[in-house]
Structure formats: structure tokens, C-alpha cells
């Protein structure tokens, strides 16, 4: 079965079809993580290769080309993504970090490497198998390391005839401006809260509203986080400390959370600080409405300059959370800084 078209993508799909008459050599699909961009572009890729496209521009799912595509061996199709995403179950959305990881003892790379881009050379220099298009799907584009970005740029500057690149990105500001300038940008929408909530309930997710809010309204991210347990116990322990900060509490919480994924903890802190800042400026809470009373109290006493400093510090910690010297000291330092900010 091909990747699904989610309810919030229907209008974008219709808009995209207007490009078929004069197909750009590269389209960069962008939007928030966890909304289904990779599924969307793979469905579009299948439709571009299909030999009997339906009236609604979806692939027929029955022709020889669709058969090869669904079996992941279409000779005119290549998918480029980091090793860390290669062992996911088909149909999962890698944007949501919900896929299964490799069982290899070697940690799979989260980068798209230059070797992967160079490997496309032979593919692009031979004639297509069915005299149609040649399609390359690449995501997430921000995973391209510098050598890979430069290699891809050379290809985009002199695109091979009959080849279409479909890229997806969660963060356009992390891409080279020269790559951006050589792609037709296409925005994919975030679903409304009601639309995302309805879809999650159809998937049978309990406490869907809470999961959805914590993932910023991204339904696939919410579903993936819930399916894996989402570190709910760890995040709740952290939220209790954030809601009632103290030095003693910071040290005890760091002890308790030292084995928790650091990216998860830093992301939770970033969302919490966003809610404090948002409530202070506009009286709005996005991620943790169940903590409204505590957020209101903190927003009332933290000076904007200290709050901005805490947000900057959290952003810097997110950048180094993958490789801390000591997880426990990393968490202690983070929580003590936050506690001092709230004093």
C-alpha cells in the first residue's frame, strides 16, 4: 500500500498538480516536523512514475511501475535519507522520530553523506527504464552535511534532463541559500487542532489532546511519541520541577532523569519556556495548558531579560545534547540554571 494522503493535505495535493504542466527540476517541500511531509512526497513520486495516473492525479497502484515502486525496486526511483532512518517500518513518518532503529552495534549516521549523493551519478547518467521521468526523493534536507550539500548543489545547478528532485525540510534556515534558490519551494500546512485531534482519535490514541499539544499540534509526532511511551514518566518528573523550581528539587530530579534521552528533556524545557514567554506577552499557552496556574505564576515574576537568557541557554544546550561529557551533570546544570532564572 502506498503512503497515505492525510486529510489536511488534500488542498496542498490539488495545488501541487498545477506544477505538472511545467515540472520544476527540484521541489522543496517544507513545513513543521511530524505533519507527514515524507509520506506526501513519496506519494507524489509514485504518481510521477505511474503509467496510468488516475483522474485525481494519484497513482493507479496497479501498473508495472506502481508494482515496482511499492516493492521498493523501481529502476527510475531513488530515495536518499540518513542511515538512522533506513530501518523504519514502511509508512512511518521519520519526521516524528518514531521509527525503529538499526540493530547494528554501530550507531547509524544521522547525516546524509557525500557518498550518498555521489552514488546518484550512475543512476542519473543512464536512460530511464520506461522512457518516463527519473525521480529522486531526499529527506530531511537539513541532514545533508556540508560536503553532501555542495555535491547536491552541483547537480541542481546542472540538472540531468528528465530528472525531478523532491526534497523535504523541517527547517529552511538550516539549508544553504544556494540550494534554496535552485528549488521551487512548496509549503505543506500544519493541520488545525480540531483536524489533527479528529485524526488521532480515529487512530485510537487515548489522551490525544494532551499528546497533540505537547508536540505543538503535529499529529504524526504525537502518535509516534505515544506509541513509544513518549518518555511520559520522565517528562512529567521534569515538568513538576519546572512548575515548582528549587535547588534541592533540581538535584533530585537530575539524579532521577540521568538515563533519560537528553534531547527529550531539553525539548520539554524549550516548550515550557515558550509557554512562559507566550503567557507573559500574550496570555497564551500552547504546549502545557494543564499547568496554566504554574505558568501564570512564573510569567508574573520572571523578568523578560532573564527569560530570554534561559531560552537562549536551552537552545544552546539542544545543540550539544547529543554528546554530553556527563548526562547527569548536563541535566543538573540545565535545571540549576533554570532554577536561578526563576528565583
CSV table of C-alpha atoms in Angstrom, one decimal:
chain,number,residue,atom,x,y,z
A,1,UNK,CA,0.0,0.0,0.0
A,2,UNK,CA,1.3,3.5,-0.9
A,3,UNK,CA,1.9,6.2,1.7
A,4,UNK,CA,-1.4,7.8,2.8
A,5,UNK,CA,-2.6,11.3,2.0
A,6,UNK,CA,-3.6,12.8,5.3
A,7,UNK,CA,-6.9,14.8,5.5
A,8,UNK,CA,-5.0,18.1,6.0
A,9,UNK,CA,-3.0,17.5,2.8
A,10,UNK,CA,-5.9,17.4,0.3
A,11,UNK,CA,-5.8,21.1,-0.7
A,12,UNK,CA,-2.0,21.0,-1.0
A,13,UNK,CA,-2.2,18.0,-3.2
A,14,UNK,CA,-4.6,19.8,-5.6
A,15,UNK,CA,-2.4,22.8,-5.6
A,16,UNK,CA,0.7,20.7,-6.4
A,17,UNK,CA,-0.9,19.3,-9.5
A,18,UNK,CA,-0.7,22.7,-11.1
A,19,UNK,CA,3.1,22.2,-11.4
A,20,UNK,CA,2.8,19.1,-13.6
A,21,UNK,CA,2.4,21.0,-16.8
A,22,UNK,CA,5.9,22.6,-16.3
A,23,UNK,CA,7.5,20.4,-13.8
A,24,UNK,CA,10.4,22.1,-11.9
A,25,UNK,CA,13.6,20.1,-11.8
A,26,UNK,CA,13.6,20.4,-8.0
A,27,UNK,CA,10.8,21.0,-5.5
A,28,UNK,CA,11.5,21.6,-1.8
A,29,UNK,CA,8.5,20.8,0.4
A,30,UNK,CA,8.8,22.5,3.8
A,31,UNK,CA,6.7,22.6,7.0
A,32,UNK,CA,6.7,21.6,10.6
A,33,UNK,CA,8.1,18.2,11.6
A,34,UNK,CA,5.5,15.5,12.2
A,35,UNK,CA,2.9,16.5,9.7
A,36,UNK,CA,3.6,13.9,7.0
A,37,UNK,CA,5.9,15.6,4.5
A,38,UNK,CA,7.8,12.4,3.7
A,39,UNK,CA,4.6,10.4,3.1
A,40,UNK,CA,3.3,13.2,0.9
A,41,UNK,CA,6.4,13.4,-1.4
A,42,UNK,CA,6.6,9.7,-1.8
A,43,UNK,CA,3.0,9.5,-2.9
A,44,UNK,CA,3.8,12.3,-5.4
A,45,UNK,CA,6.9,10.5,-6.5
A,46,UNK,CA,4.8,7.3,-7.2
A,47,UNK,CA,2.3,9.4,-9.2
A,48,UNK,CA,5.0,10.9,-11.3
A,49,UNK,CA,6.3,7.4,-12.2
A,50,UNK,CA,2.8,5.8,-12.6
A,51,UNK,CA,1.9,4.7,-16.2
A,52,UNK,CA,-1.9,5.2,-15.7
A,53,UNK,CA,-2.4,8.1,-13.3
A,54,UNK,CA,-6.0,8.5,-12.0
A,55,UNK,CA,-8.2,11.5,-12.7
A,56,UNK,CA,-7.4,12.8,-9.2
A,57,UNK,CA,-3.7,12.6,-10.0
A,58,UNK,CA,-2.9,9.8,-7.6
A,59,UNK,CA,-1.0,6.7,-8.8
A,60,UNK,CA,-3.2,3.8,-10.0
A,61,UNK,CA,-1.4,1.3,-7.8
A,62,UNK,CA,-1.9,-1.4,-10.5
A,63,UNK,CA,0.6,-0.8,-13.3
A,64,UNK,CA,4.0,-2.3,-13.5
A,65,UNK,CA,5.6,1.0,-12.4
A,66,UNK,CA,3.5,1.1,-9.2
A,67,UNK,CA,4.3,-2.5,-8.5
A,68,UNK,CA,8.0,-1.8,-8.6
A,69,UNK,CA,7.6,1.3,-6.5
A,70,UNK,CA,5.6,-0.4,-3.8
A,71,UNK,CA,8.2,-3.2,-3.7
A,72,UNK,CA,11.0,-0.6,-3.4
A,73,UNK,CA,12.8,-1.6,-6.5
A,74,UNK,CA,11.7,0.9,-9.2
A,75,UNK,CA,14.7,1.4,-11.5
A,76,UNK,CA,13.8,5.1,-12.1
A,77,UNK,CA,13.4,6.0,-8.4
A,78,UNK,CA,16.0,6.7,-5.7
A,79,UNK,CA,15.4,7.7,-2.0
A,80,UNK,CA,18.2,9.4,-0.1
A,81,UNK,CA,18.0,9.7,3.7
A,82,UNK,CA,20.2,9.2,6.7
A,83,UNK,CA,21.2,5.7,7.8
A,84,UNK,CA,19.4,6.3,11.0
A,85,UNK,CA,16.1,6.3,9.1
A,86,UNK,CA,16.7,3.3,6.9
A,87,UNK,CA,15.4,0.7,9.3
A,88,UNK,CA,12.0,2.2,9.9
A,89,UNK,CA,8.8,0.4,9.2
A,90,UNK,CA,7.4,1.5,5.9
A,91,UNK,CA,4.6,4.0,6.3
A,92,UNK,CA,6.1,5.6,9.5
A,93,UNK,CA,6.9,9.2,9.3
A,94,UNK,CA,10.6,9.8,10.0
A,95,UNK,CA,9.9,13.4,10.9
A,96,UNK,CA,8.3,12.2,14.1
A,97,UNK,CA,11.3,10.2,15.3
A,98,UNK,CA,9.0,7.2,15.8
A,99,UNK,CA,10.7,4.6,13.6
A,100,UNK,CA,12.7,1.5,14.6
A,101,UNK,CA,16.4,1.9,14.6
A,102,UNK,CA,19.1,-0.4,13.2
A,103,UNK,CA,20.1,-3.4,15.3
A,104,UNK,CA,23.7,-2.9,14.3
A,105,UNK,CA,26.2,-2.2,17.1
A,106,UNK,CA,27.4,0.8,15.1
A,107,UNK,CA,25.4,3.9,15.6
A,108,UNK,CA,23.8,4.8,12.3
A,109,UNK,CA,24.6,8.2,11.0
A,110,UNK,CA,22.0,11.0,11.2
A,111,UNK,CA,23.7,12.8,8.3
A,112,UNK,CA,23.2,12.5,4.5
A,113,UNK,CA,26.7,11.9,3.3
A,114,UNK,CA,28.6,12.9,0.2
A,115,UNK,CA,28.9,9.2,-0.8
A,116,UNK,CA,25.1,9.0,-1.0
A,117,UNK,CA,24.9,12.0,-3.4
A,118,UNK,CA,27.8,10.7,-5.5
A,119,UNK,CA,26.0,7.3,-5.8
A,120,UNK,CA,23.3,9.1,-7.8
A,121,UNK,CA,25.7,9.8,-10.6
A,122,UNK,CA,25.4,6.5,-12.4
A,123,UNK,CA,21.6,6.5,-11.8
A,124,UNK,CA,21.2,9.9,-13.5
A,125,UNK,CA,23.6,9.1,-16.4
A,126,UNK,CA,21.7,6.2,-17.9
A,127,UNK,CA,18.4,6.3,-19.8
A,128,UNK,CA,15.2,5.7,-17.9
A,129,UNK,CA,13.8,2.3,-17.9
A,130,UNK,CA,10.3,3.2,-19.1
A,131,UNK,CA,11.1,6.4,-21.0
A,132,UNK,CA,9.5,8.5,-18.4
A,133,UNK,CA,10.8,10.6,-15.5
A,134,UNK,CA,13.6,9.8,-13.1
A,135,UNK,CA,12.7,10.7,-9.5
A,136,UNK,CA,15.0,11.3,-6.5
A,137,UNK,CA,13.4,11.8,-3.1
A,138,UNK,CA,15.6,13.3,-0.4
A,139,UNK,CA,14.7,14.0,3.2
A,140,UNK,CA,15.3,15.6,5.6
A,141,UNK,CA,17.3,18.1,3.5
A,142,UNK,CA,18.8,19.7,6.6
A,143,UNK,CA,20.5,16.3,7.3
A,144,UNK,CA,22.9,17.0,4.4
A,145,UNK,CA,26.3,17.6,5.7
A,146,UNK,CA,28.5,20.3,4.1
A,147,UNK,CA,30.3,18.1,1.5
A,148,UNK,CA,26.9,16.4,0.6
A,149,UNK,CA,25.2,19.9,0.3
A,150,UNK,CA,28.0,21.1,-2.1
A,151,UNK,CA,27.7,17.9,-4.2
A,152,UNK,CA,24.0,18.2,-4.4
A,153,UNK,CA,24.3,21.9,-5.3
A,154,UNK,CA,26.4,21.0,-8.4
A,155,UNK,CA,23.7,18.6,-9.5
A,156,UNK,CA,21.0,21.1,-9.0
A,157,UNK,CA,22.9,23.7,-11.0
A,158,UNK,CA,23.1,21.4,-14.0
A,159,UNK,CA,20.1,19.1,-13.6
A,160,UNK,CA,20.1,16.0,-15.8
A,161,UNK,CA,17.2,16.0,-18.3
A,162,UNK,CA,14.1,14.1,-17.2
A,163,UNK,CA,15.1,14.1,-13.6
A,164,UNK,CA,13.0,15.5,-10.7
A,165,UNK,CA,14.3,16.1,-7.2
A,166,UNK,CA,11.8,16.1,-4.4
A,167,UNK,CA,13.2,17.3,-1.1
A,168,UNK,CA,11.6,17.8,2.3
A,169,UNK,CA,12.7,20.0,5.1
A,170,UNK,CA,11.6,20.9,8.6
A,171,UNK,CA,13.9,23.9,8.8
A,172,UNK,CA,14.6,26.0,5.7
A,173,UNK,CA,17.1,28.2,7.7
A,174,UNK,CA,19.4,25.2,8.0
A,175,UNK,CA,19.8,24.8,4.3
A,176,UNK,CA,22.4,26.6,2.1
A,177,UNK,CA,20.8,29.7,0.4
A,178,UNK,CA,22.2,28.4,-2.9
A,179,UNK,CA,20.2,25.2,-2.6
A,180,UNK,CA,17.1,27.1,-1.7
A,181,UNK,CA,17.5,29.3,-4.7
A,182,UNK,CA,17.6,26.3,-7.0
A,183,UNK,CA,14.4,24.7,-5.8
A,184,UNK,CA,10.8,25.5,-6.2
A,185,UNK,CA,9.6,25.9,-2.6
A,186,UNK,CA,6.2,24.3,-1.7
A,187,UNK,CA,4.7,24.8,1.8
A,188,UNK,CA,2.8,21.9,3.4
A,189,UNK,CA,0.3,23.0,6.0
A,190,UNK,CA,0.0,22.3,9.7
A,191,UNK,CA,-3.5,20.8,10.4
A,192,UNK,CA,-5.9,22.7,12.6
A,193,UNK,CA,-6.0,21.4,16.1
A,194,UNK,CA,-9.6,20.0,15.5
A,195,UNK,CA,-8.5,18.3,12.3
A,196,UNK,CA,-5.4,16.7,13.9
A,197,UNK,CA,-7.3,15.7,17.0
A,198,UNK,CA,-10.1,14.0,14.9
A,199,UNK,CA,-7.4,12.0,13.0
A,200,UNK,CA,-5.6,10.9,16.2
A,201,UNK,CA,-8.9,9.7,17.7
A,202,UNK,CA,-9.5,7.6,14.6
A,203,UNK,CA,-6.1,6.1,15.2
A,204,UNK,CA,-7.3,5.1,18.7
A,205,UNK,CA,-5.0,7.3,20.6
A,206,UNK,CA,-6.0,7.9,24.2
A,207,UNK,CA,-5.4,11.3,25.8
A,208,UNK,CA,-5.0,12.6,22.2
A,209,UNK,CA,-5.4,16.3,23.1
A,210,UNK,CA,-2.5,16.2,25.6
A,211,UNK,CA,-0.2,14.4,23.3
A,212,UNK,CA,-1.0,16.7,20.4
A,213,UNK,CA,-0.5,19.9,22.4
A,214,UNK,CA,2.9,18.6,23.7
A,215,UNK,CA,4.0,18.0,20.1
A,216,UNK,CA,3.0,21.5,19.0
A,217,UNK,CA,0.0,20.3,17.0
A,218,UNK,CA,1.9,17.8,14.8
A,219,UNK,CA,-0.3,14.7,14.7
A,220,UNK,CA,2.3,12.2,13.5
A,221,UNK,CA,4.8,13.3,16.1
A,222,UNK,CA,2.1,12.9,18.7
A,223,UNK,CA,1.2,9.4,17.6
A,224,UNK,CA,4.8,8.3,17.4
A,225,UNK,CA,5.6,9.7,20.8
A,226,UNK,CA,2.6,8.0,22.3
A,227,UNK,CA,3.4,4.7,20.6
A,228,UNK,CA,6.9,4.6,22.1
A,229,UNK,CA,5.7,5.6,25.5
A,230,UNK,CA,7.0,9.1,24.8
A,231,UNK,CA,9.1,9.3,27.9
A,232,UNK,CA,5.9,10.4,29.7
A,233,UNK,CA,7.2,9.5,33.1
A,234,UNK,CA,10.4,11.4,32.6
A,235,UNK,CA,8.8,14.5,31.2
A,236,UNK,CA,6.2,14.6,34.0
A,237,UNK,CA,9.0,14.5,36.5
A,238,UNK,CA,10.8,17.3,34.7
A,239,UNK,CA,7.5,19.3,34.4
A,240,UNK,CA,7.0,19.0,38.1
A,241,UNK,CA,10.4,20.6,38.8
A,242,UNK,CA,9.8,23.3,36.1
A,243,UNK,CA,6.5,24.1,37.7
A,244,UNK,CA,7.9,24.3,41.3
A,245,UNK,CA,11.6,25.1,40.9
A,246,UNK,CA,14.1,24.7,43.8
A,247,UNK,CA,17.8,23.8,44.1
A,248,UNK,CA,17.0,20.7,46.1
A,249,UNK,CA,14.4,19.6,43.6
A,250,UNK,CA,16.8,20.3,40.7
A,251,UNK,CA,19.4,18.0,42.1
A,252,UNK,CA,16.9,15.2,42.9
A,253,UNK,CA,15.3,15.5,39.5
A,254,UNK,CA,18.7,15.3,37.8
A,255,UNK,CA,19.5,12.2,39.7
A,256,UNK,CA,16.2,10.6,38.7
A,257,UNK,CA,16.5,11.6,35.0
A,258,UNK,CA,20.2,10.9,34.3
A,259,UNK,CA,19.3,7.9,32.0
A,260,UNK,CA,16.5,9.8,30.1
A,261,UNK,CA,17.2,10.9,26.5
A,262,UNK,CA,18.7,14.4,26.8
A,263,UNK,CA,17.0,15.7,23.6
A,264,UNK,CA,13.7,14.8,25.1
A,265,UNK,CA,14.4,16.7,28.3
A,266,UNK,CA,15.8,19.8,26.5
A,267,UNK,CA,12.8,19.9,24.1
A,268,UNK,CA,10.5,19.7,27.1
A,269,UNK,CA,12.3,22.7,28.7
A,270,UNK,CA,12.2,24.6,25.4
A,271,UNK,CA,8.4,24.1,25.1
A,272,UNK,CA,7.9,25.1,28.8
A,273,UNK,CA,9.9,28.3,28.4
A,274,UNK,CA,8.0,29.1,25.2
A,275,UNK,CA,4.7,28.8,27.2
A,276,UNK,CA,6.1,31.1,29.9
A,277,UNK,CA,7.2,33.6,27.4
A,278,UNK,CA,3.9,33.4,25.4
A,279,UNK,CA,1.8,33.8,28.5
A,280,UNK,CA,3.9,36.7,29.7
A,281,UNK,CA,3.5,38.5,26.4
A,282,UNK,CA,0.1,37.5,25.2
A,283,UNK,CA,-1.7,35.3,27.8
A,284,UNK,CA,-1.5,32.3,25.6
A,285,UNK,CA,-0.4,28.7,26.4
A,286,UNK,CA,0.4,26.3,23.6
A,287,UNK,CA,2.0,23.2,25.0
A,288,UNK,CA,1.1,22.7,28.6
A,289,UNK,CA,-2.4,24.2,29.3
A,290,UNK,CA,-2.8,21.8,32.3
A,291,UNK,CA,-0.1,23.8,34.0
A,292,UNK,CA,-1.8,27.1,33.5
A,293,UNK,CA,-1.7,28.2,37.1
A,294,UNK,CA,2.0,27.5,37.5
A,295,UNK,CA,2.9,29.1,34.1
A,296,UNK,CA,0.9,32.2,35.1
A,297,UNK,CA,2.7,32.5,38.4
A,298,UNK,CA,6.2,32.1,36.7
A,299,UNK,CA,5.3,34.5,33.9
A,300,UNK,CA,4.4,37.1,36.5
A,301,UNK,CA,7.7,37.1,38.4
A,302,UNK,CA,10.4,36.3,35.7
A,303,UNK,CA,11.9,39.4,34.1
A,304,UNK,CA,11.8,39.3,30.3
A,305,UNK,CA,15.6,39.6,30.1
A,306,UNK,CA,16.2,36.6,32.3
A,307,UNK,CA,13.6,34.6,30.4
A,308,UNK,CA,15.2,35.4,27.1
A,309,UNK,CA,18.5,34.3,28.6
A,310,UNK,CA,17.0,31.0,29.7
A,311,UNK,CA,15.6,30.4,26.2
A,312,UNK,CA,18.9,31.1,24.6
A,313,UNK,CA,20.7,28.8,27.0
A,314,UNK,CA,18.1,26.0,26.3
A,315,UNK,CA,18.7,26.4,22.6
A,316,UNK,CA,22.4,26.1,23.0
A,317,UNK,CA,22.0,23.0,25.1
A,318,UNK,CA,19.9,21.4,22.4
A,319,UNK,CA,22.8,21.8,20.0
A,320,UNK,CA,25.1,19.8,22.3
A,321,UNK,CA,22.7,17.3,23.9
A,322,UNK,CA,23.8,14.5,21.6
A,323,UNK,CA,27.3,14.3,23.1
A,324,UNK,CA,27.5,15.4,26.7
A,325,UNK,CA,30.5,14.5,28.8
A,326,UNK,CA,28.2,13.5,31.7
A,327,UNK,CA,24.4,13.3,31.3
A,328,UNK,CA,23.8,13.8,35.0
A,329,UNK,CA,26.0,16.9,35.1
A,330,UNK,CA,24.4,18.2,31.9
A,331,UNK,CA,20.9,17.8,33.5
A,332,UNK,CA,22.0,19.3,36.8
A,333,UNK,CA,23.5,22.3,35.1
A,334,UNK,CA,20.4,22.8,33.0
A,335,UNK,CA,18.0,22.6,35.9
A,336,UNK,CA,20.1,24.7,38.3
A,337,UNK,CA,20.3,27.4,35.6
A,338,UNK,CA,16.5,27.3,35.2
A,339,UNK,CA,16.0,27.5,39.0
A,340,UNK,CA,18.3,30.5,39.2
A,341,UNK,CA,16.3,32.2,36.4
A,342,UNK,CA,13.1,31.7,38.4
A,343,UNK,CA,14.5,32.9,41.7
